[in-house]
PDB file of C-alpha atoms in Angstrom:
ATOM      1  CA  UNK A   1      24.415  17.163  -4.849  1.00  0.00           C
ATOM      2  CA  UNK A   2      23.719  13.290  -3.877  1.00  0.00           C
ATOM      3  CA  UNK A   3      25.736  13.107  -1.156  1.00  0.00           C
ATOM      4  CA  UNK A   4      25.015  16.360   1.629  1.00  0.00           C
ATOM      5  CA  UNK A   5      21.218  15.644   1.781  1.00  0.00           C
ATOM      6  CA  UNK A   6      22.323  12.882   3.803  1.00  0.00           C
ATOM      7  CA  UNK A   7      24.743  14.617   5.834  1.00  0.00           C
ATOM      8  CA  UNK A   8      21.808  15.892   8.208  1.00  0.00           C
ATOM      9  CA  UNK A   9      19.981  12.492   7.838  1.00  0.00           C
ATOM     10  CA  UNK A  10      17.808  11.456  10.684  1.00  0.00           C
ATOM     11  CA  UNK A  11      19.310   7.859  10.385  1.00  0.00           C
ATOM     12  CA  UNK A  12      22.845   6.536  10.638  1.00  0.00           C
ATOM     13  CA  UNK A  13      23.814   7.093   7.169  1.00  0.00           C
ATOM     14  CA  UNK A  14      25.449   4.186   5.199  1.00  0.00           C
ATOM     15  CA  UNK A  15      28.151   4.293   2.688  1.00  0.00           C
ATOM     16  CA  UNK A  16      29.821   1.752   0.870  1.00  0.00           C
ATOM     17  CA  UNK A  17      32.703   2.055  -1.859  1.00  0.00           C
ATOM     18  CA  UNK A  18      34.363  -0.902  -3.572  1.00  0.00           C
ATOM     19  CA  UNK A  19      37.337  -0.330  -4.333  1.00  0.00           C
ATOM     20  CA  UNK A  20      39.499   0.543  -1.233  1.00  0.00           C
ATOM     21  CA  UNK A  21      42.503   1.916  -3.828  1.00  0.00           C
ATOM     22  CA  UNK A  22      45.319  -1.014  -2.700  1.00  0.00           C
ATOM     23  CA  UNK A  23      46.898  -0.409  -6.571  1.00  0.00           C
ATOM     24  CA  UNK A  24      46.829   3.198  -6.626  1.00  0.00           C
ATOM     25  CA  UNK A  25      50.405   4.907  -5.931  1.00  0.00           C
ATOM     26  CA  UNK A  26      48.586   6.491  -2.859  1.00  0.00           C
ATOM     27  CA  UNK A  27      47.806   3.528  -1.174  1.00  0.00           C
ATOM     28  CA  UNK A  28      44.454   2.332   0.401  1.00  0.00           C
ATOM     29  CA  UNK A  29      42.069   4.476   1.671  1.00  0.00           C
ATOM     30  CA  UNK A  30      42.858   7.818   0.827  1.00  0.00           C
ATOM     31  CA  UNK A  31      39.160   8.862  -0.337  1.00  0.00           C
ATOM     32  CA  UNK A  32      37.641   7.789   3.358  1.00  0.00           C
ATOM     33  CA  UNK A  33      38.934  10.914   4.460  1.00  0.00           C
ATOM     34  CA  UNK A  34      36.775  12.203   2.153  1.00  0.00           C
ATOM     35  CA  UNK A  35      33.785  10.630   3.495  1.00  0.00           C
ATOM     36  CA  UNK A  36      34.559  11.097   6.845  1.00  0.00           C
ATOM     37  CA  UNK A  37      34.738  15.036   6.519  1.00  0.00           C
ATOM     38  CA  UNK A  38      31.533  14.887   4.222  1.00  0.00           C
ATOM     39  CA  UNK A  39      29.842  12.413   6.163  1.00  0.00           C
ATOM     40  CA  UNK A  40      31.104  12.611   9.385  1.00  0.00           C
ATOM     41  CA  UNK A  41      28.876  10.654  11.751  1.00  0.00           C
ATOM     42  CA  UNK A  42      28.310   7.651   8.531  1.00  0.00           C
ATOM     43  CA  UNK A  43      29.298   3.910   8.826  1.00  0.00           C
ATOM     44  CA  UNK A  44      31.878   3.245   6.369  1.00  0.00           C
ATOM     45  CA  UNK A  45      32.657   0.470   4.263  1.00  0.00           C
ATOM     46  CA  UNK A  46      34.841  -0.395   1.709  1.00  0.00           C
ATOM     47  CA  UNK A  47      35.470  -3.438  -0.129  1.00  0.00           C
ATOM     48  CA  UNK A  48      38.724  -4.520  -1.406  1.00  0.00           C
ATOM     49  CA  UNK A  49      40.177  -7.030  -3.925  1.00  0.00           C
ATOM     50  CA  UNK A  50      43.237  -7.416  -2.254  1.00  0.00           C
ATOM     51  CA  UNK A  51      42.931  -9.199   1.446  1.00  0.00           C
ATOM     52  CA  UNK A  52      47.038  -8.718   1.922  1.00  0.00           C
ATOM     53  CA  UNK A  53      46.826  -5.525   1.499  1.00  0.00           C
ATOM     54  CA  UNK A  54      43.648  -4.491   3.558  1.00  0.00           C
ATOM     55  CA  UNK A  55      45.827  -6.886   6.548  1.00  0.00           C
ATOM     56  CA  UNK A  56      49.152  -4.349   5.763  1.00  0.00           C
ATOM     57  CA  UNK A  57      46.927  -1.549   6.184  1.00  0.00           C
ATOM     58  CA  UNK A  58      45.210  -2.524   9.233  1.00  0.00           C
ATOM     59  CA  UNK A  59      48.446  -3.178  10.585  1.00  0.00           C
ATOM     60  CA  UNK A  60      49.743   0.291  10.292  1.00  0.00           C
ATOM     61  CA  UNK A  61      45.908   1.590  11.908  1.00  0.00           C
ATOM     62  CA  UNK A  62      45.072   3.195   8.304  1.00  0.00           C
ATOM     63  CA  UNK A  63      41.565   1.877   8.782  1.00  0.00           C
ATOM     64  CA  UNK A  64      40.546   2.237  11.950  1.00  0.00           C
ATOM     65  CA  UNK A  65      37.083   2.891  12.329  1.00  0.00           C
ATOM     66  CA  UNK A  66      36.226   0.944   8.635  1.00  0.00           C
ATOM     67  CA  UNK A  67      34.754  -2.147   8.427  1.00  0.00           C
ATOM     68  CA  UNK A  68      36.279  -4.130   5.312  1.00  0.00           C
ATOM     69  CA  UNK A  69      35.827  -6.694   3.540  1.00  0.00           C
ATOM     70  CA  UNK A  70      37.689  -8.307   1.143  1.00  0.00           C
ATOM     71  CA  UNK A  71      37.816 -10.429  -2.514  1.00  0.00           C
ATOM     72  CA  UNK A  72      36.571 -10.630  -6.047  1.00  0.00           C
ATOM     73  CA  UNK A  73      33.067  -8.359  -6.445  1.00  0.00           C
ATOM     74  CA  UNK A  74      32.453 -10.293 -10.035  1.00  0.00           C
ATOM     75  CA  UNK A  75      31.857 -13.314  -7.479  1.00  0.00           C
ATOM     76  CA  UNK A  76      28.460 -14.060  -6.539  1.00  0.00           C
ATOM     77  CA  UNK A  77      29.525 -15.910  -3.405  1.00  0.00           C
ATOM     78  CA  UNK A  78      32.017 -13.179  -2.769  1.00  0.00           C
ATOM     79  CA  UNK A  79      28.863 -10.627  -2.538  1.00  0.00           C
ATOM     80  CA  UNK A  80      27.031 -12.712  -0.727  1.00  0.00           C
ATOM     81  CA  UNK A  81      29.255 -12.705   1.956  1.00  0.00           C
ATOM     82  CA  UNK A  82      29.788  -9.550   1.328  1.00  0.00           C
ATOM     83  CA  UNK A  83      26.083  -8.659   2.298  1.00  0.00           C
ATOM     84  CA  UNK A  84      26.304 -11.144   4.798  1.00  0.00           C
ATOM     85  CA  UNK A  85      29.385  -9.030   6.834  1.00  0.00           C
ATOM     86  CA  UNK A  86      27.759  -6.026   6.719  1.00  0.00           C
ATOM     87  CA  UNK A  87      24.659  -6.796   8.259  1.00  0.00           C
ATOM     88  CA  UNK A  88      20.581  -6.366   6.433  1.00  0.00           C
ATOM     89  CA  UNK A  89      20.624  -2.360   7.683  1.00  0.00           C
ATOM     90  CA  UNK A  90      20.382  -0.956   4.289  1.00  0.00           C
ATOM     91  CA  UNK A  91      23.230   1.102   2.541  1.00  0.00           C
ATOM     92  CA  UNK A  92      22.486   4.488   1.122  1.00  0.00           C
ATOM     93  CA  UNK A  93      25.585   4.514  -0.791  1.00  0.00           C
ATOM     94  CA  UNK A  94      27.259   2.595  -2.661  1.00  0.00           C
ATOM     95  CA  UNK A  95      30.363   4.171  -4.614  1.00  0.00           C
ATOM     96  CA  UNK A  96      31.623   1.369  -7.311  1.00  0.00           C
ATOM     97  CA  UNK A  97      35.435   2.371  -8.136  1.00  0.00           C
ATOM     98  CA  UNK A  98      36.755  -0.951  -7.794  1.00  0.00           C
ATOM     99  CA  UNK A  99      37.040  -3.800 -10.432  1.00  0.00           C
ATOM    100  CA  UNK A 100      36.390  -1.791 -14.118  1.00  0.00           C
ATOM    101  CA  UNK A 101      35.374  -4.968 -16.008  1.00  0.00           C
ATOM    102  CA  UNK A 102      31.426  -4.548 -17.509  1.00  0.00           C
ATOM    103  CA  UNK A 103      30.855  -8.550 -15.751  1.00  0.00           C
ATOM    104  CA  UNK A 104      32.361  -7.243 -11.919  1.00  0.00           C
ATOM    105  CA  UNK A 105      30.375  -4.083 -12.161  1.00  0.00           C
ATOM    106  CA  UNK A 106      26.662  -6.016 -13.494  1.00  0.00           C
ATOM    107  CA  UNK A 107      27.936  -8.431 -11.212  1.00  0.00           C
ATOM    108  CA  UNK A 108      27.729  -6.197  -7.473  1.00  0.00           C
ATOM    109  CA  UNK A 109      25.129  -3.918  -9.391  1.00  0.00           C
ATOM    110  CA  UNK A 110      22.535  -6.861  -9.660  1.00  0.00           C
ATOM    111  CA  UNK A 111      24.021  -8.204  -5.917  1.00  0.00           C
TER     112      UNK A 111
END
């Protein structure tokens, strides 16, 4: 409902998700193919807590195409950087599955 309005968006559509799934049994990434088929022309983002495993996964080419960035999103100089790396275009989405303590979500909510 939120999401395929933007599909035919005049604009390069932006989409960001924290929380790049490193702990999950999966592994990382396994919703960007998700956003790929839904959004298929979008810039995609994704943060992640876990640097070592963003480098594992890069290593392997499991996020080609991605930009990521990496560390603690209840860090105010972690967000800033954050915003920093991804450039003042705005973001149309932003999907929060990553840290599930109240202070990291209020924390990249207000960033």
């Amino acid at each position: 409902m939120f999401l395929m309005p933007l599909r035919h968006a005049k604009h390069k559509v932006r989409l960001m998700e924290i929380g790049l799934g490193c702990d999950m049994r999966y592994g990382p990434g396994a919703s960007v193919a998700l956003w790929k088929q839904l959004l298929p022309d979008a810039e995609l983002i994704e943060a992640e807590f876990d640097a070592a495993c963003v480098a594992r996964a890069k290593a392997r080419g499991h996020l080609d195409g991605l930009r990521v960035v990496t560390g603690d999103q209840g860090d105010a100089r972690t967000l800033a950087a954050w915003k920093e790396a991804i450039g003042p275009e705005p973001v149309d989405i932003i999907i929060d599955d990553g840290g599930h303590k109240n202070s990291q979500i209020t924390a990249s909510f207000d960033a």
